């Protein structure tokens, strides 16, 4: 068999590589980020094992699995950003611990997660008084309230669907999300509404809800895509 010559092309700077660490149970984030990120972004996905029930113990358990999951991303790729796609786990594990785990495999890479992205987006919008909507059980929701307030935000209203199972979270209807956002907005003046969880289907809803309610509406996936772009 004849061997043919070929040339090697370096990665193009105008097509940045972004790594996504997606939960085993997440059915939403990949699709929504592909919609919100520029078409020239090269997305590389890896999955991290997790239990379908979302609580403090199951979230904390992902910390040990993070480096191994990140290591499944191609080592030869010059990643500009690697994002860990779980709002609640980033809250429970800790943002710096997530960054350290990713950088143990890809030293020096820019790292983000939905909690960090939400906070950065709120600062960018100069939003201080926050209404928070989550699907989580109360203990996990309270951890996120504490994380936001420790960063200087005033969470004046919070509500949750109290749903522990991630497969059900991925199927919460958009009209239920909009009704919940409307309820929160009616409880008092806020600068923004945050809908936390990468498994919530918010594509097309954040813009519509923001226009209807007259205030910014931020979802985990919308904030994460915005933050990734700001880090590129």
mmCIF file with all atom_site columns, C-alpha atoms in Angstrom:
data_model
loop_
_atom_site.group_PDB
_atom_site.id
_atom_site.type_symbol
_atom_site.label_atom_id
_atom_site.label_alt_id
_atom_site.label_comp_id
_atom_site.label_asym_id
_atom_site.label_entity_id
_atom_site.label_seq_id
_atom_site.pdbx_PDB_ins_code
_atom_site.Cartn_x
_atom_site.Cartn_y
_atom_site.Cartn_z
_atom_site.occupancy
_atom_site.B_iso_or_equiv
_atom_site.pdbx_formal_charge
_atom_site.auth_seq_id
_atom_site.auth_comp_id
_atom_site.auth_asym_id
_atom_site.auth_atom_id
_atom_site.pdbx_PDB_model_num
ATOM 1   C CA . UNK A 1 1   ? 0.000   0.000  0.000  1.00 0.00 ? 1   UNK A CA 1
ATOM 2   C CA . UNK A 1 2   ? 1.372   3.388  -1.020 1.00 0.00 ? 2   UNK A CA 1
ATOM 3   C CA . UNK A 1 3   ? 1.960   5.952  1.744  1.00 0.00 ? 3   UNK A CA 1
ATOM 4   C CA . UNK A 1 4   ? 0.839   9.470  0.826  1.00 0.00 ? 4   UNK A CA 1
ATOM 5   C CA . UNK A 1 5   ? 2.282   12.713 2.233  1.00 0.00 ? 5   UNK A CA 1
ATOM 6   C CA . UNK A 1 6   ? 0.241   15.154 4.281  1.00 0.00 ? 6   UNK A CA 1
ATOM 7   C CA . UNK A 1 7   ? 0.674   18.502 6.000  1.00 0.00 ? 7   UNK A CA 1
ATOM 8   C CA . UNK A 1 8   ? -0.081  19.359 9.623  1.00 0.00 ? 8   UNK A CA 1
ATOM 9   C CA . UNK A 1 9   ? -2.106  22.467 10.425 1.00 0.00 ? 9   UNK A CA 1
ATOM 10  C CA . UNK A 1 10  ? -1.881  24.160 13.810 1.00 0.00 ? 10  UNK A CA 1
ATOM 11  C CA . UNK A 1 11  ? -5.084  24.953 15.692 1.00 0.00 ? 11  UNK A CA 1
ATOM 12  C CA . UNK A 1 12  ? -6.590  28.190 14.437 1.00 0.00 ? 12  UNK A CA 1
ATOM 13  C CA . UNK A 1 13  ? -6.610  31.070 16.914 1.00 0.00 ? 13  UNK A CA 1
ATOM 14  C CA . UNK A 1 14  ? -10.003 32.197 15.629 1.00 0.00 ? 14  UNK A CA 1
ATOM 15  C CA . UNK A 1 15  ? -11.505 28.800 16.555 1.00 0.00 ? 15  UNK A CA 1
ATOM 16  C CA . UNK A 1 16  ? -10.851 28.576 20.310 1.00 0.00 ? 16  UNK A CA 1
ATOM 17  C CA . UNK A 1 17  ? -11.182 25.231 22.068 1.00 0.00 ? 17  UNK A CA 1
ATOM 18  C CA . UNK A 1 18  ? -13.506 25.010 25.067 1.00 0.00 ? 18  UNK A CA 1
ATOM 19  C CA . UNK A 1 19  ? -13.823 21.936 27.273 1.00 0.00 ? 19  UNK A CA 1
ATOM 20  C CA . UNK A 1 20  ? -17.093 21.128 29.017 1.00 0.00 ? 20  UNK A CA 1
ATOM 21  C CA . UNK A 1 21  ? -17.339 18.753 31.965 1.00 0.00 ? 21  UNK A CA 1
ATOM 22  C CA . UNK A 1 22  ? -20.960 17.616 31.769 1.00 0.00 ? 22  UNK A CA 1
ATOM 23  C CA . UNK A 1 23  ? -22.803 15.684 34.449 1.00 0.00 ? 23  UNK A CA 1
ATOM 24  C CA . UNK A 1 24  ? -23.790 12.143 33.519 1.00 0.00 ? 24  UNK A CA 1
ATOM 25  C CA . UNK A 1 25  ? -27.420 13.108 34.226 1.00 0.00 ? 25  UNK A CA 1
ATOM 26  C CA . UNK A 1 26  ? -27.404 16.476 32.433 1.00 0.00 ? 26  UNK A CA 1
ATOM 27  C CA . UNK A 1 27  ? -29.616 16.530 29.334 1.00 0.00 ? 27  UNK A CA 1
ATOM 28  C CA . UNK A 1 28  ? -29.640 20.263 28.639 1.00 0.00 ? 28  UNK A CA 1
ATOM 29  C CA . UNK A 1 29  ? -26.310 22.059 28.944 1.00 0.00 ? 29  UNK A CA 1
ATOM 30  C CA . UNK A 1 30  ? -24.569 20.826 25.793 1.00 0.00 ? 30  UNK A CA 1
ATOM 31  C CA . UNK A 1 31  ? -27.456 21.826 23.541 1.00 0.00 ? 31  UNK A CA 1
ATOM 32  C CA . UNK A 1 32  ? -27.961 25.240 25.131 1.00 0.00 ? 32  UNK A CA 1
ATOM 33  C CA . UNK A 1 33  ? -24.287 26.207 25.191 1.00 0.00 ? 33  UNK A CA 1
ATOM 34  C CA . UNK A 1 34  ? -23.903 25.216 21.553 1.00 0.00 ? 34  UNK A CA 1
ATOM 35  C CA . UNK A 1 35  ? -26.776 27.624 20.826 1.00 0.00 ? 35  UNK A CA 1
ATOM 36  C CA . UNK A 1 36  ? -25.325 30.527 22.849 1.00 0.00 ? 36  UNK A CA 1
ATOM 37  C CA . UNK A 1 37  ? -21.621 30.193 22.036 1.00 0.00 ? 37  UNK A CA 1
ATOM 38  C CA . UNK A 1 38  ? -20.254 31.510 18.722 1.00 0.00 ? 38  UNK A CA 1
ATOM 39  C CA . UNK A 1 39  ? -20.241 29.019 15.863 1.00 0.00 ? 39  UNK A CA 1
ATOM 40  C CA . UNK A 1 40  ? -16.438 29.147 15.616 1.00 0.00 ? 40  UNK A CA 1
ATOM 41  C CA . UNK A 1 41  ? -16.044 27.791 19.159 1.00 0.00 ? 41  UNK A CA 1
ATOM 42  C CA . UNK A 1 42  ? -14.763 24.215 19.177 1.00 0.00 ? 42  UNK A CA 1
ATOM 43  C CA . UNK A 1 43  ? -16.558 22.372 21.978 1.00 0.00 ? 43  UNK A CA 1
ATOM 44  C CA . UNK A 1 44  ? -15.110 19.241 23.574 1.00 0.00 ? 44  UNK A CA 1
ATOM 45  C CA . UNK A 1 45  ? -17.321 17.351 26.023 1.00 0.00 ? 45  UNK A CA 1
ATOM 46  C CA . UNK A 1 46  ? -16.487 14.905 28.778 1.00 0.00 ? 46  UNK A CA 1
ATOM 47  C CA . UNK A 1 47  ? -18.910 13.386 31.257 1.00 0.00 ? 47  UNK A CA 1
ATOM 48  C CA . UNK A 1 48  ? -18.511 13.053 35.010 1.00 0.00 ? 48  UNK A CA 1
ATOM 49  C CA . UNK A 1 49  ? -20.310 10.266 36.896 1.00 0.00 ? 49  UNK A CA 1
ATOM 50  C CA . UNK A 1 50  ? -22.995 11.418 39.308 1.00 0.00 ? 50  UNK A CA 1
ATOM 51  C CA . UNK A 1 51  ? -26.054 10.064 41.037 1.00 0.00 ? 51  UNK A CA 1
ATOM 52  C CA . UNK A 1 52  ? -29.446 11.050 39.722 1.00 0.00 ? 52  UNK A CA 1
ATOM 53  C CA . UNK A 1 53  ? -30.473 12.274 43.178 1.00 0.00 ? 53  UNK A CA 1
ATOM 54  C CA . UNK A 1 54  ? -29.036 15.727 43.812 1.00 0.00 ? 54  UNK A CA 1
ATOM 55  C CA . UNK A 1 55  ? -28.114 16.412 47.433 1.00 0.00 ? 55  UNK A CA 1
ATOM 56  C CA . UNK A 1 56  ? -25.076 17.503 49.429 1.00 0.00 ? 56  UNK A CA 1
ATOM 57  C CA . UNK A 1 57  ? -23.554 14.025 49.570 1.00 0.00 ? 57  UNK A CA 1
ATOM 58  C CA . UNK A 1 58  ? -23.979 13.224 45.872 1.00 0.00 ? 58  UNK A CA 1
ATOM 59  C CA . UNK A 1 59  ? -22.637 16.631 44.872 1.00 0.00 ? 59  UNK A CA 1
ATOM 60  C CA . UNK A 1 60  ? -19.600 16.387 47.144 1.00 0.00 ? 60  UNK A CA 1
ATOM 61  C CA . UNK A 1 61  ? -18.838 12.938 45.718 1.00 0.00 ? 61  UNK A CA 1
ATOM 62  C CA . UNK A 1 62  ? -18.046 14.476 42.332 1.00 0.00 ? 62  UNK A CA 1
ATOM 63  C CA . UNK A 1 63  ? -14.978 16.267 43.694 1.00 0.00 ? 63  UNK A CA 1
ATOM 64  C CA . UNK A 1 64  ? -12.881 13.106 43.615 1.00 0.00 ? 64  UNK A CA 1
ATOM 65  C CA . UNK A 1 65  ? -14.044 12.209 40.081 1.00 0.00 ? 65  UNK A CA 1
ATOM 66  C CA . UNK A 1 66  ? -13.285 15.606 38.550 1.00 0.00 ? 66  UNK A CA 1
ATOM 67  C CA . UNK A 1 67  ? -9.603  15.123 37.591 1.00 0.00 ? 67  UNK A CA 1
ATOM 68  C CA . UNK A 1 68  ? -10.288 11.747 35.985 1.00 0.00 ? 68  UNK A CA 1
ATOM 69  C CA . UNK A 1 69  ? -13.173 13.162 33.942 1.00 0.00 ? 69  UNK A CA 1
ATOM 70  C CA . UNK A 1 70  ? -11.146 16.196 32.859 1.00 0.00 ? 70  UNK A CA 1
ATOM 71  C CA . UNK A 1 71  ? -8.305  13.875 31.822 1.00 0.00 ? 71  UNK A CA 1
ATOM 72  C CA . UNK A 1 72  ? -10.606 12.355 29.178 1.00 0.00 ? 72  UNK A CA 1
ATOM 73  C CA . UNK A 1 73  ? -10.382 15.621 27.224 1.00 0.00 ? 73  UNK A CA 1
ATOM 74  C CA . UNK A 1 74  ? -7.696  15.402 24.503 1.00 0.00 ? 74  UNK A CA 1
ATOM 75  C CA . UNK A 1 75  ? -4.326  16.312 25.975 1.00 0.00 ? 75  UNK A CA 1
ATOM 76  C CA . UNK A 1 76  ? -3.031  17.655 22.648 1.00 0.00 ? 76  UNK A CA 1
ATOM 77  C CA . UNK A 1 77  ? -5.708  20.364 22.443 1.00 0.00 ? 77  UNK A CA 1
ATOM 78  C CA . UNK A 1 78  ? -4.864  23.927 23.464 1.00 0.00 ? 78  UNK A CA 1
ATOM 79  C CA . UNK A 1 79  ? -7.914  24.594 25.614 1.00 0.00 ? 79  UNK A CA 1
ATOM 80  C CA . UNK A 1 80  ? -8.626  28.268 26.232 1.00 0.00 ? 80  UNK A CA 1
ATOM 81  C CA . UNK A 1 81  ? -11.355 27.569 28.807 1.00 0.00 ? 81  UNK A CA 1
ATOM 82  C CA . UNK A 1 82  ? -12.598 24.492 30.636 1.00 0.00 ? 82  UNK A CA 1
ATOM 83  C CA . UNK A 1 83  ? -16.013 24.730 32.289 1.00 0.00 ? 83  UNK A CA 1
ATOM 84  C CA . UNK A 1 84  ? -17.384 22.420 34.964 1.00 0.00 ? 84  UNK A CA 1
ATOM 85  C CA . UNK A 1 85  ? -21.111 22.305 34.335 1.00 0.00 ? 85  UNK A CA 1
ATOM 86  C CA . UNK A 1 86  ? -22.840 22.001 37.687 1.00 0.00 ? 86  UNK A CA 1
ATOM 87  C CA . UNK A 1 87  ? -24.103 24.995 39.648 1.00 0.00 ? 87  UNK A CA 1
ATOM 88  C CA . UNK A 1 88  ? -24.956 23.141 42.829 1.00 0.00 ? 88  UNK A CA 1
ATOM 89  C CA . UNK A 1 89  ? -21.774 21.037 42.894 1.00 0.00 ? 89  UNK A CA 1
ATOM 90  C CA . UNK A 1 90  ? -19.598 24.105 42.350 1.00 0.00 ? 90  UNK A CA 1
ATOM 91  C CA . UNK A 1 91  ? -21.401 25.584 45.350 1.00 0.00 ? 91  UNK A CA 1
ATOM 92  C CA . UNK A 1 92  ? -20.934 22.534 47.578 1.00 0.00 ? 92  UNK A CA 1
ATOM 93  C CA . UNK A 1 93  ? -17.423 21.550 46.431 1.00 0.00 ? 93  UNK A CA 1
ATOM 94  C CA . UNK A 1 94  ? -16.227 25.155 46.223 1.00 0.00 ? 94  UNK A CA 1
ATOM 95  C CA . UNK A 1 95  ? -15.225 27.224 43.217 1.00 0.00 ? 95  UNK A CA 1
ATOM 96  C CA . UNK A 1 96  ? -11.506 27.162 43.995 1.00 0.00 ? 96  UNK A CA 1
ATOM 97  C CA . UNK A 1 97  ? -11.553 23.406 44.563 1.00 0.00 ? 97  UNK A CA 1
ATOM 98  C CA . UNK A 1 98  ? -13.132 22.968 41.118 1.00 0.00 ? 98  UNK A CA 1
ATOM 99  C CA . UNK A 1 99  ? -10.452 25.164 39.551 1.00 0.00 ? 99  UNK A CA 1
ATOM 100 C CA . UNK A 1 100 ? -7.684  23.268 41.336 1.00 0.00 ? 100 UNK A CA 1
ATOM 101 C CA . UNK A 1 101 ? -9.063  19.914 40.154 1.00 0.00 ? 101 UNK A CA 1
ATOM 102 C CA . UNK A 1 102 ? -9.214  21.041 36.521 1.00 0.00 ? 102 UNK A CA 1
ATOM 103 C CA . UNK A 1 103 ? -5.759  22.613 36.635 1.00 0.00 ? 103 UNK A CA 1
ATOM 104 C CA . UNK A 1 104 ? -4.282  19.454 38.103 1.00 0.00 ? 104 UNK A CA 1
ATOM 105 C CA . UNK A 1 105 ? -4.785  18.060 34.583 1.00 0.00 ? 105 UNK A CA 1
ATOM 106 C CA . UNK A 1 106 ? -4.495  21.226 32.453 1.00 0.00 ? 106 UNK A CA 1
ATOM 107 C CA . UNK A 1 107 ? -2.208  23.617 34.372 1.00 0.00 ? 107 UNK A CA 1
ATOM 108 C CA . UNK A 1 108 ? -2.874  27.299 33.830 1.00 0.00 ? 108 UNK A CA 1
ATOM 109 C CA . UNK A 1 109 ? -6.083  26.910 31.823 1.00 0.00 ? 109 UNK A CA 1
ATOM 110 C CA . UNK A 1 110 ? -8.908  29.383 32.440 1.00 0.00 ? 110 UNK A CA 1
ATOM 111 C CA . UNK A 1 111 ? -11.601 27.602 34.466 1.00 0.00 ? 111 UNK A CA 1
ATOM 112 C CA . UNK A 1 112 ? -15.198 28.521 35.101 1.00 0.00 ? 112 UNK A CA 1
ATOM 113 C CA . UNK A 1 113 ? -18.376 26.999 36.492 1.00 0.00 ? 113 UNK A CA 1
ATOM 114 C CA . UNK A 1 114 ? -21.995 28.187 36.619 1.00 0.00 ? 114 UNK A CA 1
ATOM 115 C CA . UNK A 1 115 ? -21.761 29.716 40.108 1.00 0.00 ? 115 UNK A CA 1
ATOM 116 C CA . UNK A 1 116 ? -18.701 31.788 39.204 1.00 0.00 ? 116 UNK A CA 1
ATOM 117 C CA . UNK A 1 117 ? -20.356 32.707 35.912 1.00 0.00 ? 117 UNK A CA 1
ATOM 118 C CA . UNK A 1 118 ? -23.577 33.823 37.590 1.00 0.00 ? 118 UNK A CA 1
ATOM 119 C CA . UNK A 1 119 ? -21.657 36.022 40.027 1.00 0.00 ? 119 UNK A CA 1
ATOM 120 C CA . UNK A 1 120 ? -19.587 37.549 37.225 1.00 0.00 ? 120 UNK A CA 1
ATOM 121 C CA . UNK A 1 121 ? -22.725 38.226 35.201 1.00 0.00 ? 121 UNK A CA 1
ATOM 122 C CA . UNK A 1 122 ? -24.459 39.879 38.159 1.00 0.00 ? 122 UNK A CA 1
ATOM 123 C CA . UNK A 1 123 ? -21.450 42.134 38.731 1.00 0.00 ? 123 UNK A CA 1
ATOM 124 C CA . UNK A 1 124 ? -21.419 43.022 35.028 1.00 0.00 ? 124 UNK A CA 1
ATOM 125 C CA . UNK A 1 125 ? -25.110 43.980 35.261 1.00 0.00 ? 125 UNK A CA 1
ATOM 126 C CA . UNK A 1 126 ? -24.535 45.904 38.511 1.00 0.00 ? 126 UNK A CA 1
ATOM 127 C CA . UNK A 1 127 ? -27.237 43.725 40.079 1.00 0.00 ? 127 UNK A CA 1
ATOM 128 C CA . UNK A 1 128 ? -27.172 43.525 43.878 1.00 0.00 ? 128 UNK A CA 1
ATOM 129 C CA . UNK A 1 129 ? -30.719 42.602 44.944 1.00 0.00 ? 129 UNK A CA 1
ATOM 130 C CA . UNK A 1 130 ? -31.375 39.098 43.646 1.00 0.00 ? 130 UNK A CA 1
ATOM 131 C CA . UNK A 1 131 ? -34.341 36.752 43.389 1.00 0.00 ? 131 UNK A CA 1
ATOM 132 C CA . UNK A 1 132 ? -33.185 33.132 43.191 1.00 0.00 ? 132 UNK A CA 1
ATOM 133 C CA . UNK A 1 133 ? -35.089 30.247 41.604 1.00 0.00 ? 133 UNK A CA 1
ATOM 134 C CA . UNK A 1 134 ? -33.733 26.709 41.943 1.00 0.00 ? 134 UNK A CA 1
ATOM 135 C CA . UNK A 1 135 ? -35.012 23.177 41.400 1.00 0.00 ? 135 UNK A CA 1
ATOM 136 C CA . UNK A 1 136 ? -33.002 21.914 44.383 1.00 0.00 ? 136 UNK A CA 1
ATOM 137 C CA . UNK A 1 137 ? -33.879 20.447 47.753 1.00 0.00 ? 137 UNK A CA 1
ATOM 138 C CA . UNK A 1 138 ? -33.855 23.144 50.482 1.00 0.00 ? 138 UNK A CA 1
ATOM 139 C CA . UNK A 1 139 ? -30.399 22.309 51.878 1.00 0.00 ? 139 UNK A CA 1
ATOM 140 C CA . UNK A 1 140 ? -28.744 22.729 48.474 1.00 0.00 ? 140 UNK A CA 1
ATOM 141 C CA . UNK A 1 141 ? -30.733 25.881 47.703 1.00 0.00 ? 141 UNK A CA 1
ATOM 142 C CA . UNK A 1 142 ? -29.667 27.394 51.019 1.00 0.00 ? 142 UNK A CA 1
ATOM 143 C CA . UNK A 1 143 ? -26.025 26.654 50.218 1.00 0.00 ? 143 UNK A CA 1
ATOM 144 C CA . UNK A 1 144 ? -26.364 28.696 47.044 1.00 0.00 ? 144 UNK A CA 1
ATOM 145 C CA . UNK A 1 145 ? -28.053 31.543 48.910 1.00 0.00 ? 145 UNK A CA 1
ATOM 146 C CA . UNK A 1 146 ? -25.148 31.528 51.361 1.00 0.00 ? 146 UNK A CA 1
ATOM 147 C CA . UNK A 1 147 ? -22.597 31.495 48.529 1.00 0.00 ? 147 UNK A CA 1
ATOM 148 C CA . UNK A 1 148 ? -24.197 34.470 46.793 1.00 0.00 ? 148 UNK A CA 1
ATOM 149 C CA . UNK A 1 149 ? -24.599 36.465 49.992 1.00 0.00 ? 149 UNK A CA 1
ATOM 150 C CA . UNK A 1 150 ? -21.008 35.782 51.047 1.00 0.00 ? 150 UNK A CA 1
ATOM 151 C CA . UNK A 1 151 ? -19.982 37.384 47.740 1.00 0.00 ? 151 UNK A CA 1
ATOM 152 C CA . UNK A 1 152 ? -21.899 40.557 48.552 1.00 0.00 ? 152 UNK A CA 1
ATOM 153 C CA . UNK A 1 153 ? -25.235 39.932 46.838 1.00 0.00 ? 153 UNK A CA 1
ATOM 154 C CA . UNK A 1 154 ? -28.516 40.408 48.674 1.00 0.00 ? 154 UNK A CA 1
ATOM 155 C CA . UNK A 1 155 ? -30.813 37.459 48.005 1.00 0.00 ? 155 UNK A CA 1
ATOM 156 C CA . UNK A 1 156 ? -34.127 39.068 48.877 1.00 0.00 ? 156 UNK A CA 1
ATOM 157 C CA . UNK A 1 157 ? -36.352 36.285 47.565 1.00 0.00 ? 157 UNK A CA 1
ATOM 158 C CA . UNK A 1 158 ? -35.801 32.574 46.961 1.00 0.00 ? 158 UNK A CA 1
ATOM 159 C CA . UNK A 1 159 ? -38.042 29.739 45.817 1.00 0.00 ? 159 UNK A CA 1
ATOM 160 C CA . UNK A 1 160 ? -37.484 26.160 44.708 1.00 0.00 ? 160 UNK A CA 1
ATOM 161 C CA . UNK A 1 161 ? -39.279 23.242 43.105 1.00 0.00 ? 161 UNK A CA 1
ATOM 162 C CA . UNK A 1 162 ? -37.744 20.931 45.768 1.00 0.00 ? 162 UNK A CA 1
ATOM 163 C CA . UNK A 1 163 ? -36.946 18.325 43.113 1.00 0.00 ? 163 UNK A CA 1
ATOM 164 C CA . UNK A 1 164 ? -34.123 15.928 43.973 1.00 0.00 ? 164 UNK A CA 1
ATOM 165 C CA . UNK A 1 165 ? -34.075 13.851 40.774 1.00 0.00 ? 165 UNK A CA 1
ATOM 166 C CA . UNK A 1 166 ? -32.100 15.341 37.907 1.00 0.00 ? 166 UNK A CA 1
ATOM 167 C CA . UNK A 1 167 ? -34.062 13.580 35.155 1.00 0.00 ? 167 UNK A CA 1
ATOM 168 C CA . UNK A 1 168 ? -37.200 15.379 36.334 1.00 0.00 ? 168 UNK A CA 1
ATOM 169 C CA . UNK A 1 169 ? -35.374 18.713 36.585 1.00 0.00 ? 169 UNK A CA 1
ATOM 170 C CA . UNK A 1 170 ? -34.470 18.403 32.893 1.00 0.00 ? 170 UNK A CA 1
ATOM 171 C CA . UNK A 1 171 ? -38.182 18.163 32.096 1.00 0.00 ? 171 UNK A CA 1
ATOM 172 C CA . UNK A 1 172 ? -39.564 21.062 34.127 1.00 0.00 ? 172 UNK A CA 1
ATOM 173 C CA . UNK A 1 173 ? -41.824 22.905 31.691 1.00 0.00 ? 173 UNK A CA 1
ATOM 174 C CA . UNK A 1 174 ? -40.844 26.393 30.596 1.00 0.00 ? 174 UNK A CA 1
ATOM 175 C CA . UNK A 1 175 ? -44.267 27.730 31.551 1.00 0.00 ? 175 UNK A CA 1
ATOM 176 C CA . UNK A 1 176 ? -43.624 26.493 35.108 1.00 0.00 ? 176 UNK A CA 1
ATOM 177 C CA . UNK A 1 177 ? -40.290 28.305 35.114 1.00 0.00 ? 177 UNK A CA 1
ATOM 178 C CA . UNK A 1 178 ? -41.908 31.486 33.821 1.00 0.00 ? 178 UNK A CA 1
ATOM 179 C CA . UNK A 1 179 ? -44.701 31.281 36.401 1.00 0.00 ? 179 UNK A CA 1
ATOM 180 C CA . UNK A 1 180 ? -42.114 30.873 39.160 1.00 0.00 ? 180 UNK A CA 1
ATOM 181 C CA . UNK A 1 181 ? -40.089 33.824 37.873 1.00 0.00 ? 181 UNK A CA 1
ATOM 182 C CA . UNK A 1 182 ? -43.236 35.946 37.730 1.00 0.00 ? 182 UNK A CA 1
ATOM 183 C CA . UNK A 1 183 ? -44.076 35.014 41.314 1.00 0.00 ? 183 UNK A CA 1
ATOM 184 C CA . UNK A 1 184 ? -40.587 35.957 42.505 1.00 0.00 ? 184 UNK A CA 1
ATOM 185 C CA . UNK A 1 185 ? -40.649 39.252 40.621 1.00 0.00 ? 185 UNK A CA 1
ATOM 186 C CA . UNK A 1 186 ? -43.941 40.129 42.282 1.00 0.00 ? 186 UNK A CA 1
ATOM 187 C CA . UNK A 1 187 ? -42.566 39.712 45.793 1.00 0.00 ? 187 UNK A CA 1
ATOM 188 C CA . UNK A 1 188 ? -40.578 42.938 45.729 1.00 0.00 ? 188 UNK A CA 1
ATOM 189 C CA . UNK A 1 189 ? -38.128 44.984 43.688 1.00 0.00 ? 189 UNK A CA 1
ATOM 190 C CA . UNK A 1 190 ? -35.016 43.108 42.562 1.00 0.00 ? 190 UNK A CA 1
ATOM 191 C CA . UNK A 1 191 ? -32.218 43.875 40.116 1.00 0.00 ? 191 UNK A CA 1
ATOM 192 C CA . UNK A 1 192 ? -32.205 40.415 38.533 1.00 0.00 ? 192 UNK A CA 1
ATOM 193 C CA . UNK A 1 193 ? -33.674 36.930 38.711 1.00 0.00 ? 193 UNK A CA 1
ATOM 194 C CA . UNK A 1 194 ? -31.320 33.948 38.719 1.00 0.00 ? 194 UNK A CA 1
ATOM 195 C CA . UNK A 1 195 ? -32.565 30.529 37.579 1.00 0.00 ? 195 UNK A CA 1
ATOM 196 C CA . UNK A 1 196 ? -29.918 28.107 38.816 1.00 0.00 ? 196 UNK A CA 1
ATOM 197 C CA . UNK A 1 197 ? -29.138 24.657 37.370 1.00 0.00 ? 197 UNK A CA 1
ATOM 198 C CA . UNK A 1 198 ? -27.639 23.677 34.026 1.00 0.00 ? 198 UNK A CA 1
ATOM 199 C CA . UNK A 1 199 ? -30.353 21.050 33.541 1.00 0.00 ? 199 UNK A CA 1
ATOM 200 C CA . UNK A 1 200 ? -33.157 23.652 33.418 1.00 0.00 ? 200 UNK A CA 1
ATOM 201 C CA . UNK A 1 201 ? -34.335 24.268 29.863 1.00 0.00 ? 201 UNK A CA 1
ATOM 202 C CA . UNK A 1 202 ? -33.988 28.038 29.586 1.00 0.00 ? 202 UNK A CA 1
ATOM 203 C CA . UNK A 1 203 ? -33.072 28.574 25.938 1.00 0.00 ? 203 UNK A CA 1
ATOM 204 C CA . UNK A 1 204 ? -35.471 31.184 24.571 1.00 0.00 ? 204 UNK A CA 1
ATOM 205 C CA . UNK A 1 205 ? -36.996 31.725 28.004 1.00 0.00 ? 205 UNK A CA 1
ATOM 206 C CA . UNK A 1 206 ? -34.484 34.103 29.582 1.00 0.00 ? 206 UNK A CA 1
ATOM 207 C CA . UNK A 1 207 ? -34.985 36.769 26.922 1.00 0.00 ? 207 UNK A CA 1
ATOM 208 C CA . UNK A 1 208 ? -38.776 36.387 26.957 1.00 0.00 ? 208 UNK A CA 1
ATOM 209 C CA . UNK A 1 209 ? -38.983 36.465 30.754 1.00 0.00 ? 209 UNK A CA 1
ATOM 210 C CA . UNK A 1 210 ? -36.669 39.470 30.968 1.00 0.00 ? 210 UNK A CA 1
ATOM 211 C CA . UNK A 1 211 ? -38.805 41.395 28.488 1.00 0.00 ? 211 UNK A CA 1
ATOM 212 C CA . UNK A 1 212 ? -42.021 40.439 30.268 1.00 0.00 ? 212 UNK A CA 1
ATOM 213 C CA . UNK A 1 213 ? -40.757 41.205 33.786 1.00 0.00 ? 213 UNK A CA 1
ATOM 214 C CA . UNK A 1 214 ? -38.635 44.234 32.928 1.00 0.00 ? 214 UNK A CA 1
ATOM 215 C CA . UNK A 1 215 ? -35.490 42.983 34.689 1.00 0.00 ? 215 UNK A CA 1
ATOM 216 C CA . UNK A 1 216 ? -32.547 40.775 33.668 1.00 0.00 ? 216 UNK A CA 1
ATOM 217 C CA . UNK A 1 217 ? -33.195 37.042 33.947 1.00 0.00 ? 217 UNK A CA 1
ATOM 218 C CA . UNK A 1 218 ? -30.047 34.921 34.192 1.00 0.00 ? 218 UNK A CA 1
ATOM 219 C CA . UNK A 1 219 ? -29.891 31.148 33.885 1.00 0.00 ? 219 UNK A CA 1
ATOM 220 C CA . UNK A 1 220 ? -26.914 28.943 34.684 1.00 0.00 ? 220 UNK A CA 1
ATOM 221 C CA . UNK A 1 221 ? -26.373 28.065 31.028 1.00 0.00 ? 221 UNK A CA 1
ATOM 222 C CA . UNK A 1 222 ? -26.801 31.624 29.764 1.00 0.00 ? 222 UNK A CA 1
ATOM 223 C CA . UNK A 1 223 ? -24.364 32.926 32.386 1.00 0.00 ? 223 UNK A CA 1
ATOM 224 C CA . UNK A 1 224 ? -21.885 30.133 31.694 1.00 0.00 ? 224 UNK A CA 1
ATOM 225 C CA . UNK A 1 225 ? -21.854 30.765 27.944 1.00 0.00 ? 225 UNK A CA 1
ATOM 226 C CA . UNK A 1 226 ? -21.399 34.502 28.561 1.00 0.00 ? 226 UNK A CA 1
ATOM 227 C CA . UNK A 1 227 ? -18.538 33.889 31.002 1.00 0.00 ? 227 UNK A CA 1
ATOM 228 C CA . UNK A 1 228 ? -16.799 31.449 28.668 1.00 0.00 ? 228 UNK A CA 1
ATOM 229 C CA . UNK A 1 229 ? -16.854 34.087 25.929 1.00 0.00 ? 229 UNK A CA 1
ATOM 230 C CA . UNK A 1 230 ? -15.466 36.710 28.307 1.00 0.00 ? 230 UNK A CA 1
ATOM 231 C CA . UNK A 1 231 ? -12.540 34.385 29.131 1.00 0.00 ? 231 UNK A CA 1
ATOM 232 C CA . UNK A 1 232 ? -11.623 33.611 25.524 1.00 0.00 ? 232 UNK A CA 1
#
